[in-house]
Short mmCIF file of C-alpha atoms in Angstrom, two decimals:
data_model
loop_
_atom_site.label_atom_id
_atom_site.label_comp_id
_atom_site.label_asym_id
_atom_site.label_seq_id
_atom_site.Cartn_x
_atom_site.Cartn_y
_atom_site.Cartn_z
CA MET A 1 0.10 -0.02 0.09
CA LYS A 2 1.10 2.98 -1.04
CA LYS A 3 1.96 5.48 1.32
CA TRP A 4 -0.70 7.90 2.90
CA ASN A 5 -0.65 11.93 2.17
CA LYS A 6 -1.16 13.44 5.64
CA THR A 7 -2.77 16.53 4.05
CA ALA A 8 -5.49 14.44 2.65
CA PHE A 9 -8.98 14.31 5.28
CA LEU A 10 -12.19 13.44 4.54
CA VAL A 11 -14.43 15.09 6.92
CA VAL A 12 -18.47 14.76 7.40
CA ALA A 13 -21.01 16.67 9.41
CA ALA A 14 -22.10 13.65 12.34
CA SER A 15 -25.53 15.20 11.50
CA LEU A 16 -25.14 13.27 8.62
CA LEU A 17 -27.13 10.24 8.77
CA ALA A 18 -25.69 6.91 6.83
CA THR A 19 -26.94 5.05 4.14
CA PRO A 20 -26.03 1.37 2.60
CA VAL A 21 -25.23 3.09 -0.15
CA VAL A 22 -22.73 5.57 0.64
CA TRP A 23 -20.16 3.66 2.48
CA ALA A 24 -17.90 6.34 2.87
CA SER A 25 -20.07 8.44 5.09
CA PRO A 26 -20.72 6.24 8.12
CA ALA A 27 -17.27 5.78 8.54
CA SER A 28 -15.98 8.72 8.56
CA TYR A 29 -18.42 10.83 11.16
CA ALA A 30 -17.85 11.04 14.27
CA TYR A 31 -21.32 10.97 16.58
CA ALA A 32 -20.52 12.75 19.87
CA ILE A 33 -22.40 11.19 22.54
CA ASP A 34 -21.23 13.80 25.48
CA LYS A 35 -22.41 16.78 23.54
CA GLY A 36 -25.28 18.37 22.21
CA GLU A 37 -24.31 19.52 18.40
CA ALA A 38 -21.99 17.15 16.65
CA GLU A 39 -18.40 16.94 16.88
CA VAL A 40 -15.89 16.82 13.60
CA ILE A 41 -13.02 14.04 13.80
CA PRO A 42 -11.17 14.61 10.30
CA LEU A 43 -9.73 11.28 8.96
CA PRO A 44 -7.22 10.46 6.28
CA ALA A 45 -7.98 10.17 3.02
CA ASP A 46 -6.88 6.68 3.05
CA LEU A 47 -7.30 5.80 5.64
CA VAL A 48 -11.46 5.95 4.99
CA GLN A 49 -10.71 3.77 1.59
CA VAL A 50 -8.57 1.50 3.99
CA LEU A 51 -12.15 1.17 6.48
CA LYS A 52 -13.82 1.22 2.63
CA ASP A 53 -12.41 -1.96 1.62
CA LEU A 54 -12.41 -3.85 5.14
CA LYS A 55 -16.46 -3.46 4.79
CA GLU A 56 -16.40 -4.60 1.60
CA ASP A 57 -14.26 -7.99 1.84
CA TYR A 58 -14.00 -8.72 5.34
CA VAL A 59 -16.31 -6.60 7.99
CA PRO A 60 -19.96 -5.77 6.18
CA ALA A 61 -20.93 -4.45 9.53
CA LEU A 62 -18.81 -1.46 9.08
CA GLY A 63 -21.50 -0.07 6.97
CA ASN A 64 -23.40 1.13 10.38
CA LEU A 65 -20.70 2.21 11.98
CA HIS A 66 -19.63 5.79 12.50
CA THR A 67 -16.28 6.80 14.44
CA ASP A 68 -16.57 7.88 17.61
CA SER A 69 -12.73 8.13 18.69
CA PHE A 70 -9.80 8.82 16.32
CA VAL A 71 -5.72 9.34 17.34
CA LYS A 72 -3.01 8.84 16.45
CA GLU A 73 -0.12 7.54 18.45
CA GLY A 74 3.51 7.23 17.85
CA SER A 75 3.29 6.22 13.97
CA GLU A 76 0.42 4.45 14.85
CA TYR A 77 -3.34 5.34 13.93
CA ARG A 78 -5.78 4.02 16.41
CA LEU A 79 -9.70 4.49 15.55
CA ILE A 80 -13.19 3.27 17.54
CA LEU A 81 -16.59 3.26 15.54
CA SER A 82 -19.30 1.86 16.54
CA ASP A 83 -23.33 2.00 16.08
CA LYS A 84 -24.16 3.42 20.13
CA LYS A 85 -26.38 6.39 19.87
CA SER A 86 -25.99 7.00 23.85
CA LYS A 87 -23.35 5.58 26.51
CA ILE A 88 -25.96 3.11 27.95
CA THR A 89 -26.13 1.75 25.08
CA ALA A 90 -24.36 -2.28 24.24
CA GLY A 91 -24.18 -1.72 20.14
CA ILE A 92 -21.43 -3.02 18.03
CA SER A 93 -18.14 -1.58 18.50
CA LEU A 94 -14.65 -2.17 15.96
CA SER A 95 -11.31 -1.42 17.69
CA LEU A 96 -8.55 -1.12 15.06
CA ALA A 97 -5.33 0.23 14.83
CA VAL A 98 -3.25 0.70 11.25
CA ASP A 99 0.09 2.29 10.46
CA GLU A 100 1.36 4.68 9.05
CA ASN A 101 0.91 2.51 5.47
CA GLY A 102 -2.72 1.92 5.96
CA ASN A 103 -1.34 -1.87 7.33
CA ILE A 104 -3.85 -2.43 9.67
CA LEU A 105 -2.32 -4.34 12.46
CA SER A 106 -4.98 -5.39 14.66
CA LEU A 107 -8.39 -5.35 14.88
CA SER A 108 -11.66 -6.69 17.34
CA LEU A 109 -15.47 -6.19 16.24
CA SER A 110 -17.98 -6.40 19.04
CA ASP A 111 -21.01 -7.25 18.52
CA PRO A 112 -23.66 -8.13 21.44
CA ASP A 113 -26.14 -9.98 19.41
CA ARG A 114 -23.49 -12.31 17.64
CA ASP A 115 -25.19 -15.86 17.17
CA GLU A 116 -23.05 -17.66 18.72
CA THR A 117 -24.41 -21.27 17.84
CA LYS A 118 -24.62 -20.54 14.25
CA HIS A 119 -22.99 -23.79 12.51
CA PHE A 120 -20.10 -23.07 10.45
CA ASP A 121 -18.92 -24.17 7.33
CA LYS A 122 -14.65 -24.64 7.61
CA GLU A 123 -13.70 -24.42 4.66
CA VAL A 124 -14.77 -20.43 3.51
CA PRO A 125 -14.47 -19.49 6.96
CA TYR A 126 -11.27 -20.21 6.28
CA GLN A 127 -10.31 -18.90 3.33
CA LYS A 128 -11.67 -15.67 3.90
CA ALA A 129 -8.80 -15.67 7.04
CA VAL A 130 -6.41 -16.99 4.76
CA SER A 131 -6.26 -14.24 2.76
CA PHE A 132 -7.10 -11.40 4.53
CA ILE A 133 -3.46 -12.45 6.56
CA ARG A 134 -1.44 -12.43 3.38
CA GLU A 135 -3.55 -8.78 2.52
CA GLN A 136 -2.38 -7.57 5.98
CA VAL A 137 1.17 -9.26 6.29
CA GLY A 138 2.24 -10.80 3.25
CA GLU A 139 3.57 -14.19 1.53
CA ASN A 140 6.83 -14.61 3.80
CA ILE A 141 5.17 -15.96 6.46
CA VAL A 142 3.17 -19.97 6.42
CA VAL A 143 -0.41 -19.66 7.59
CA SER A 144 -2.20 -22.98 10.10
CA SER A 145 -3.01 -25.45 7.62
CA ALA A 146 -6.52 -25.71 9.51
CA GLY A 147 -8.92 -23.21 11.95
CA MET A 148 -9.76 -23.85 15.94
CA LEU A 149 -12.54 -23.81 16.72
CA SER A 150 -12.99 -21.39 19.98
CA THR A 151 -15.46 -22.99 22.84
CA GLN A 152 -15.02 -21.57 25.62
CA ARG A 153 -18.46 -19.78 26.92
CA GLY A 154 -18.04 -16.15 28.13
CA SER A 155 -15.08 -15.53 26.89
CA GLY A 156 -16.02 -13.18 23.38
CA THR A 157 -14.62 -15.44 21.49
CA LYS A 158 -17.07 -18.57 21.10
CA ASN A 159 -18.21 -20.15 17.91
CA LEU A 160 -14.71 -18.40 16.64
CA MET A 161 -12.03 -19.97 13.89
CA VAL A 162 -8.80 -18.79 14.75
CA VAL A 163 -6.40 -18.89 12.03
CA PRO A 164 -2.40 -18.07 13.37
CA PHE A 165 -0.09 -17.64 11.53
CA TYR A 166 4.35 -18.27 12.15
CA GLN A 167 7.92 -16.46 10.56
CA THR A 168 9.77 -18.19 9.57
CA GLN A 169 13.55 -19.11 9.79
CA ASN A 170 15.29 -21.36 7.04
CA ASP A 171 11.84 -21.87 5.19
CA VAL A 172 10.87 -22.85 8.17
CA PRO A 173 7.96 -21.95 10.33
CA VAL A 174 8.89 -21.02 14.71
CA ARG A 175 5.76 -22.28 16.60
CA LYS A 176 6.56 -18.87 18.34
CA LYS A 177 2.88 -17.27 17.18
CA MET A 178 2.79 -14.12 15.09
CA GLY A 179 -0.65 -13.63 15.25
CA GLU A 180 -3.95 -14.77 14.42
CA VAL A 181 -7.33 -14.15 12.71
CA MET A 182 -10.90 -14.83 14.40
CA VAL A 183 -13.68 -15.53 11.93
CA ASP A 184 -17.30 -15.57 12.89
CA ALA A 185 -19.82 -18.27 10.64
CA ASP A 186 -20.36 -15.75 8.58
CA GLY A 187 -16.60 -15.46 7.52
CA GLN A 188 -16.78 -12.13 8.60
CA ILE A 189 -13.51 -11.29 10.06
CA VAL A 190 -13.82 -10.32 14.00
CA LYS A 191 -10.45 -10.47 15.63
CA PHE A 192 -7.11 -9.99 13.26
CA THR A 193 -3.40 -8.71 15.89
CA GLN A 194 -0.65 -9.14 14.55
CA LYS A 195 3.43 -8.56 15.56
CA LYS A 196 6.74 -9.42 14.49
CA GLN A 197 8.56 -12.49 16.83
CA LYS A 198 12.08 -11.59 17.80
CA LEU A 199 13.14 -14.95 15.47
CA PRO A 200 16.50 -17.42 16.63
CA LEU A 201 19.71 -16.73 15.60
CA ILE A 202 20.81 -19.10 12.87
CA THR A 203 23.81 -19.81 14.39
CA GLU A 204 21.66 -21.04 17.25
CA ILE A 205 19.26 -23.25 15.82
CA ALA A 206 19.43 -27.21 13.84
CA ASP A 207 20.00 -26.81 9.52
CA PRO A 208 16.86 -28.40 8.16
CA LYS A 209 19.16 -29.70 5.08
CA LYS A 210 20.59 -31.53 7.98
CA ALA A 211 16.72 -32.91 8.83
CA VAL A 212 16.06 -36.74 8.52
CA ALA A 213 14.16 -38.03 5.73
CA ALA A 214 9.63 -36.66 5.68
CA ASN A 215 8.42 -40.65 5.76
CA GLN A 216 11.33 -42.33 8.59
CA ALA A 217 9.76 -39.04 11.05
CA GLN A 218 6.20 -40.37 9.28
CA GLN A 219 6.40 -44.07 10.41
CA SER A 220 8.21 -42.69 13.98
CA TRP A 221 5.18 -40.33 14.18
CA GLY A 222 2.97 -43.24 13.22
CA GLU A 223 4.51 -45.64 16.50
CA ALA A 224 3.75 -43.10 18.97
CA LEU A 225 0.04 -42.58 17.72
CA SER A 226 -2.09 -43.70 20.43
CA MET A 227 -6.22 -43.79 19.59
CA LYS A 228 -9.11 -43.04 21.40
CA LEU A 229 -12.97 -43.86 21.28
CA VAL A 230 -15.25 -40.58 22.31
CA PHE A 231 -18.40 -39.81 22.02
CA ASP A 232 -18.62 -36.99 19.56
CA PRO A 233 -21.36 -34.24 21.41
CA ASP A 234 -21.21 -31.94 17.66
CA SER A 235 -22.32 -35.66 15.43
CA GLY A 236 -24.03 -37.70 18.20
CA LYS A 237 -21.90 -40.41 17.25
CA LEU A 238 -18.96 -42.31 17.80
CA ALA A 239 -15.18 -42.13 17.10
CA TYR A 240 -11.44 -42.58 17.38
CA VAL A 241 -9.59 -39.29 18.10
CA PRO A 242 -5.83 -38.82 18.66
CA GLU A 243 -4.85 -39.59 22.13
CA ASN A 244 -1.46 -37.61 21.93
CA GLU A 245 0.87 -35.41 19.32
CA PRO A 246 3.91 -37.03 18.68
CA ILE A 247 6.98 -35.09 18.06
CA ILE A 248 9.52 -36.01 16.32
CA ASP A 249 12.50 -34.95 16.39
CA GLY A 250 13.46 -33.31 12.84
CA ILE A 251 17.56 -34.48 13.67
CA THR A 252 17.55 -38.06 15.01
CA GLY A 253 14.20 -38.73 13.64
CA GLN A 254 13.42 -40.51 17.37
CA ALA A 255 10.11 -39.04 19.31
CA VAL A 256 10.87 -36.56 21.88
CA PRO A 257 10.26 -36.93 25.53
CA ASP A 258 7.31 -35.55 27.60
CA ILE A 259 7.60 -32.76 29.04
CA GLU A 260 3.75 -32.88 30.55
CA VAL A 261 3.41 -36.13 31.22
CA ASP A 262 -0.70 -37.34 31.95
CA ASP A 263 -2.50 -40.47 33.48
CA THR A 264 -6.32 -40.98 33.19
CA GLU A 265 -8.25 -43.39 35.40
CA GLU A 266 -12.23 -43.36 36.39
CA VAL A 267 -13.69 -41.81 39.43
CA LYS A 268 -17.56 -41.70 40.75
CA LEU A 269 -18.07 -38.21 42.28
CA LYS A 270 -20.94 -37.61 44.71
CA GLY A 271 -21.89 -34.15 43.34
CA THR A 272 -23.37 -31.73 46.32
CA ALA A 273 -22.88 -28.46 44.63
CA THR A 274 -25.92 -25.94 44.45
CA LYS A 275 -26.53 -22.76 43.47
CA GLU A 276 -25.74 -21.07 46.83
CA ALA A 277 -22.22 -20.98 46.19
CA PHE A 278 -23.31 -18.44 43.07
CA LYS A 279 -25.91 -16.87 44.29
CA ASP A 280 -25.52 -13.16 44.67
CA ARG A 281 -22.10 -11.27 45.87
CA LYS A 282 -22.21 -12.37 50.18
CA ASN A 283 -22.13 -16.08 48.73
CA MET A 284 -19.21 -15.93 46.52
CA GLU A 285 -16.82 -14.35 48.52
CA LYS A 286 -18.03 -17.30 51.05
CA MET A 287 -17.31 -19.75 48.53
CA LEU A 288 -13.53 -17.47 47.30
CA GLY A 289 -12.75 -17.51 51.22
CA GLU A 290 -13.30 -21.20 52.03
CA GLY A 291 -12.41 -22.86 48.30
CA PHE A 292 -9.62 -20.10 46.95
CA GLN A 293 -8.46 -19.59 50.68
CA LEU A 294 -9.02 -15.26 49.72
CA PRO A 295 -8.53 -12.22 52.80
CA VAL A 296 -11.66 -11.12 50.42
CA SER A 297 -12.38 -8.24 52.91
CA LYS A 298 -8.99 -6.92 51.32
CA LEU A 299 -10.08 -6.98 48.18
CA THR A 300 -11.98 -4.48 46.36
CA TYR A 301 -15.18 -5.42 44.26
CA ASP A 302 -16.15 -4.94 40.79
CA PHE A 303 -19.25 -5.94 39.33
CA VAL A 304 -17.29 -5.80 35.45
CA THR A 305 -20.84 -6.48 33.87
CA GLU A 306 -23.94 -4.74 35.35
CA ASN A 307 -24.49 -2.08 33.30
CA ASP A 308 -23.92 -4.08 29.65
CA LYS A 309 -27.90 -5.64 29.29
CA LYS A 310 -26.79 -7.23 26.52
CA SER A 311 -24.65 -9.30 27.60
CA ASN A 312 -25.17 -12.92 28.51
CA VAL A 313 -22.81 -14.02 31.38
CA ASP A 314 -21.72 -12.27 34.76
CA VAL A 315 -18.77 -10.76 35.53
CA TYR A 316 -17.37 -10.18 38.74
CA LYS A 317 -14.06 -9.70 40.37
CA TRP A 318 -11.72 -8.96 43.25
CA LYS A 319 -8.43 -7.25 43.08
CA ALA A 320 -5.51 -7.00 44.85
CA VAL A 321 -2.59 -4.55 44.61
CA VAL A 322 -0.29 -6.88 45.57
CA ASN A 323 -1.59 -10.64 46.44
CA GLU A 324 -4.00 -12.78 44.23
CA SER A 325 -7.14 -11.40 42.76
CA ALA A 326 -10.54 -13.77 41.89
CA LYS A 327 -12.43 -13.50 38.74
CA ILE A 328 -15.74 -14.77 38.05
CA THR A 329 -17.44 -15.36 35.19
CA LEU A 330 -21.10 -16.89 35.62
CA ASP A 331 -24.26 -17.39 33.24
CA ARG A 332 -26.06 -14.65 33.21
CA LYS A 333 -30.10 -16.63 32.75
CA SER A 334 -28.78 -19.80 34.80
CA ARG A 335 -26.51 -18.56 37.60
CA THR A 336 -23.77 -21.20 36.88
CA PRO A 337 -20.39 -21.00 36.78
CA ILE A 338 -18.38 -20.76 33.40
CA GLU A 339 -15.39 -20.32 35.16
CA VAL A 340 -13.78 -19.27 38.25
CA SER A 341 -9.61 -18.28 38.26
CA VAL A 342 -7.19 -17.06 40.74
CA ASP A 343 -4.08 -14.86 40.26
CA GLY A 344 -1.09 -13.18 41.94
CA GLN A 345 1.52 -14.00 44.00
CA ALA A 346 0.01 -15.52 47.10
CA GLU A 347 0.72 -14.27 51.10
CA SER A 348 2.01 -17.80 52.29
CA GLU A 349 3.13 -21.16 50.04
CA LEU A 350 3.71 -24.69 51.18
CA ALA A 351 8.03 -25.86 51.78
CA ALA A 352 7.30 -28.50 49.49
CA VAL A 353 4.76 -28.47 45.97
CA LEU A 354 1.74 -30.97 46.19
CA THR A 355 1.70 -34.07 44.21
CA ALA A 356 0.04 -34.64 41.48
CA ASN A 357 -2.43 -37.23 44.13
CA GLU A 358 -2.59 -34.53 46.65
CA GLY A 359 -3.72 -32.09 43.75
CA LYS A 360 -6.26 -34.70 42.75
CA LYS A 361 -8.19 -34.61 45.96
CA LEU A 362 -8.57 -30.63 45.75
CA ALA A 363 -9.62 -31.30 41.89
CA GLN A 364 -12.07 -33.71 43.17
CA ASP A 365 -13.00 -32.11 46.09
CA PHE A 366 -14.08 -28.47 44.75
CA VAL A 367 -16.03 -30.29 42.00
CA GLU A 368 -18.19 -32.81 44.75
CA LYS A 369 -18.74 -28.98 46.52
CA TYR A 370 -18.65 -26.80 44.33
CA LEU A 371 -19.79 -28.05 40.51
CA LEU A 372 -21.53 -31.09 40.82
CA ALA A 373 -24.88 -31.65 41.68
CA LYS A 374 -25.31 -35.12 41.14
CA GLU A 375 -23.22 -38.83 41.32
CA GLN A 376 -21.74 -39.23 38.11
CA SER A 377 -18.68 -41.43 36.89
CA PHE A 378 -15.97 -39.78 34.89
CA GLU A 379 -12.75 -40.41 33.05
CA LEU A 380 -10.16 -38.49 34.81
CA LYS A 381 -7.09 -37.44 32.89
CA THR A 382 -4.44 -35.97 35.06
CA THR A 383 -1.16 -34.33 33.49
CA SER A 384 1.55 -32.63 35.34
CA LEU A 385 5.33 -32.37 35.12
CA ALA A 386 7.40 -35.30 34.12
CA ASP A 387 9.80 -36.46 36.60
CA LYS A 388 13.14 -35.99 34.64
CA LEU A 389 12.41 -32.51 32.85
CA PRO A 390 15.32 -30.99 29.11
CA ASP A 391 17.98 -29.21 30.57
CA TRP A 392 17.14 -26.08 29.79
CA VAL A 393 14.53 -25.96 32.84
CA ASP A 394 15.77 -24.09 36.34
CA GLN A 395 14.75 -26.24 38.36
CA THR A 396 16.29 -23.67 41.18
CA PRO A 397 13.93 -23.31 44.24
CA GLY A 398 11.39 -20.92 43.53
CA ARG A 399 12.28 -20.63 39.78
CA LEU A 400 9.93 -22.96 37.91
CA ARG A 401 5.53 -22.75 39.42
CA TYR A 402 4.42 -26.40 39.13
CA SER A 403 0.87 -27.45 38.27
CA HIS A 404 -1.54 -30.09 38.02
CA ARG A 405 -4.27 -29.92 35.26
CA TYR A 406 -7.62 -32.29 36.20
CA GLU A 407 -10.05 -32.51 33.16
CA PHE A 408 -13.27 -34.60 34.08
CA TYR A 409 -14.67 -36.37 30.59
CA PRO A 410 -17.76 -37.82 31.78
CA LEU A 411 -18.48 -41.73 31.06
CA THR A 412 -21.64 -43.88 29.52
CA ASP A 413 -20.63 -47.51 29.44
CA GLY A 414 -16.91 -46.95 29.67
CA VAL A 415 -17.47 -44.53 26.90
CA PRO A 416 -15.76 -40.48 28.05
CA GLY A 417 -16.83 -37.93 25.88
CA LYS A 418 -14.96 -35.82 23.52
CA LYS A 419 -14.43 -33.18 25.48
CA PRO A 420 -14.43 -32.28 29.56
CA LEU A 421 -17.53 -30.51 31.44
CA TYR A 422 -15.03 -29.31 34.41
CA THR A 423 -10.79 -28.27 33.99
CA ILE A 424 -9.45 -27.82 37.49
CA GLU A 425 -6.05 -26.37 37.54
CA VAL A 426 -4.30 -26.84 41.26
CA ASP A 427 -1.02 -25.04 41.47
CA ALA A 428 1.06 -27.23 43.33
CA LYS A 429 3.04 -24.81 45.58
CA LYS A 430 0.20 -21.98 46.17
CA GLY A 431 -1.55 -25.92 47.64
CA LYS A 432 -5.13 -24.83 46.09
CA VAL A 433 -7.35 -24.53 43.10
CA VAL A 434 -6.67 -21.46 40.76
CA LEU A 435 -8.79 -22.06 38.02
CA ALA A 436 -11.91 -23.93 37.72
CA ARG A 437 -13.92 -23.80 34.32
CA VAL A 438 -17.24 -25.44 32.88
CA SER A 439 -17.86 -26.51 29.57
CA GLU A 440 -20.97 -26.51 28.34
CA SER A 441 -23.18 -30.26 28.96
CA TYR A 442 -24.76 -32.33 26.35
CA SER A 443 -26.81 -35.05 26.44
CA PRO A 444 -24.60 -39.12 25.47
CA PRO A 445 -26.16 -41.77 24.49
CA SER A 446 -28.12 -43.55 27.40
CA ASN A 447 -26.11 -47.03 25.79
CA PRO A 448 -24.01 -46.72 23.60
CA SER A 449 -23.00 -49.88 21.72
CA LYS A 450 -19.66 -51.27 21.65
CA GLN A 451 -20.23 -53.92 19.05
CA GLY A 452 -19.56 -53.60 15.18
CA LEU A 453 -16.60 -50.78 16.14
CA ILE A 454 -14.11 -51.12 13.94
CA GLY A 455 -10.63 -50.78 16.64
CA GLU A 456 -8.42 -48.52 17.65
CA LYS A 457 -6.32 -50.71 15.12
CA LYS A 458 -8.07 -49.53 12.20
CA ALA A 459 -8.89 -46.26 13.49
CA LYS A 460 -5.13 -46.04 13.46
CA GLU A 461 -4.51 -47.04 10.50
CA ALA A 462 -7.41 -45.21 8.35
CA PHE A 463 -6.02 -41.92 10.43
CA LEU A 464 -2.26 -43.21 9.89
CA LYS A 465 -3.27 -42.90 5.95
CA ASN A 466 -4.31 -38.60 5.41
CA ALA A 467 -2.16 -37.91 8.27
CA ASN A 468 0.98 -35.05 7.51
CA LEU A 469 4.15 -34.01 8.68
CA ARG A 470 6.28 -30.66 8.99
CA LEU A 471 8.80 -29.75 10.21
CA TYR A 472 9.03 -26.10 13.09
CA TYR A 473 11.44 -24.69 14.81
CA TRP A 474 8.75 -25.51 18.86
CA TYR A 475 9.90 -23.55 21.61
CA PRO A 476 9.21 -26.58 24.07
CA ARG A 477 7.45 -24.71 27.96
CA ALA A 478 7.78 -26.50 31.02
CA GLY A 479 5.59 -25.02 33.65
CA ASN A 480 6.18 -20.59 33.44
CA GLN A 481 9.17 -21.73 32.08
CA THR A 482 10.28 -21.43 28.18
CA ALA A 483 13.40 -22.85 25.71
CA ASP A 484 15.26 -19.40 25.20
CA ASN A 485 16.26 -21.40 21.73
CA PRO A 486 13.83 -23.47 19.61
CA GLN A 487 14.50 -27.51 18.74
CA LEU A 488 14.01 -28.43 14.75
CA VAL A 489 10.86 -30.76 15.20
CA TYR A 490 8.30 -32.94 13.16
CA MET A 491 4.72 -32.55 13.63
CA ALA A 492 1.74 -32.78 12.35
CA ARG A 493 0.06 -30.19 10.36
CA GLU A 494 -3.04 -28.85 11.99
CA SER A 495 -5.62 -30.18 9.08
CA SER A 496 -4.06 -33.95 9.93
CA LEU A 497 -5.56 -32.93 13.71
CA SER A 498 -8.65 -31.79 12.54
CA ARG A 499 -9.69 -35.44 11.55
CA ALA A 500 -10.84 -38.24 13.11
CA ILE A 501 -12.56 -41.93 12.06
CA ASP A 502 -16.82 -43.37 12.37
CA ALA A 503 -15.60 -45.74 14.59
CA GLU A 504 -18.36 -47.47 12.49
CA THR A 505 -17.23 -47.14 9.37
CA GLY A 506 -13.86 -46.31 9.53
CA GLU A 507 -14.66 -42.97 7.58
CA VAL A 508 -12.25 -39.69 8.03
CA VAL A 509 -15.00 -37.36 9.65
CA ASP A 510 -14.36 -33.59 10.68
CA ASN A 511 -13.20 -33.02 13.80
CA TRP A 512 -12.42 -29.20 15.50
CA LEU A 513 -8.77 -28.54 16.87
CA GLU A 514 -9.94 -26.32 20.04
CA TRP A 515 -7.96 -23.13 20.30
CA ARG A 516 -7.07 -22.25 23.56
CA GLU A 517 -5.70 -18.51 24.61
#
């Protein structure tokens, strides 16, 4: 895009009404919410063209928005547009950051009426995302080969397709995310961020020319892969999905040892939870004191969404100046929890870290007391750091944060659901639960038949026929630490992992990869 002409401005009086046909008007006038008269906000002409292109190709909602604010910060232009007519109305809004050359740096579209249940056509929104990335970032990057689905309730991103992209070194993608695009079911760009990452020096990384052949890596990957029978609530069928995602050392061709290890078991919980714990502020603070050991009286309370009449969630925060703060997100209609989290430095910590079994008891007790209202069986997946960690991990006391994650998958006749109903994280040094997340519940079949299923062996064979690996520079993580230099590895492309095998027919079917922040 050519350099902007800073002297060119398009100014339209705020009193003019926008029409769907003449797009330039709503994107270039200002509606002064707190003033009786219209306030004129001048926009560079090339910026108006950026907005016009956005509206026509990627963000149709722009056609009904007006400019609320426009400022220049350093070499960036920042705009906020909306369809609001007063301070108390919650409507569509768009935040946009653009550099001096007209390149979009970030975009965030908020629509409280967006349909979060609308069915996705995976291919069309994905291609729209790729087109937008190529247009804004360029060609010298690698875009994820498939979109991922955001499923977290109350986050504002539920039911959005997420497409990340990466910089390259030696023509190999570096798995340190440069940015991502989020697209709704209609193919409209909802969020976009980009920021160049510091790349490793050539002298500090392995030469991809010395990597083992792809077919050798493919064989090692297949040997390390395991499949799992689950109930898929999206299709209503039994399916085999990957139970792990092997990573193959690009130089040796062998599977990279796991930094985190998983353990699964069947558990039966006897829930005694009621809605009382989340009924009102008093009960929530009681729960935070008992369940999270927080000194609530020292914290500052804030009902974040109190004036947001269109929100489908209620968000509450208890803020601390120095130590731990808390956040509770509830479904507004049912008053049931979506997420409870505690963040920050604890006033005191344990002398020795909790073991995975000790943390498991805390997690189970929390679910039974605050989340589960009945007796129910689960497959419990425990994820913890491995006993033997790589040399780059600094295990000096106080440097490495240990935590355990517990995922509770509903069981029906021994078959787990594809997604966990509850996810609990326990900080092993604080000695308590620090995160509780509740997914949407679903109704599994009352008696899923395992007769006539193809079995794990055939499912794996079918899956491997469609698996495709590529080289990456990958930064391994251990707790709160990340390796300084990346490792050259073979990993499965996203498009390979976004598949499952129908447990009855053996056919390859779509399987959304879940996006996590």
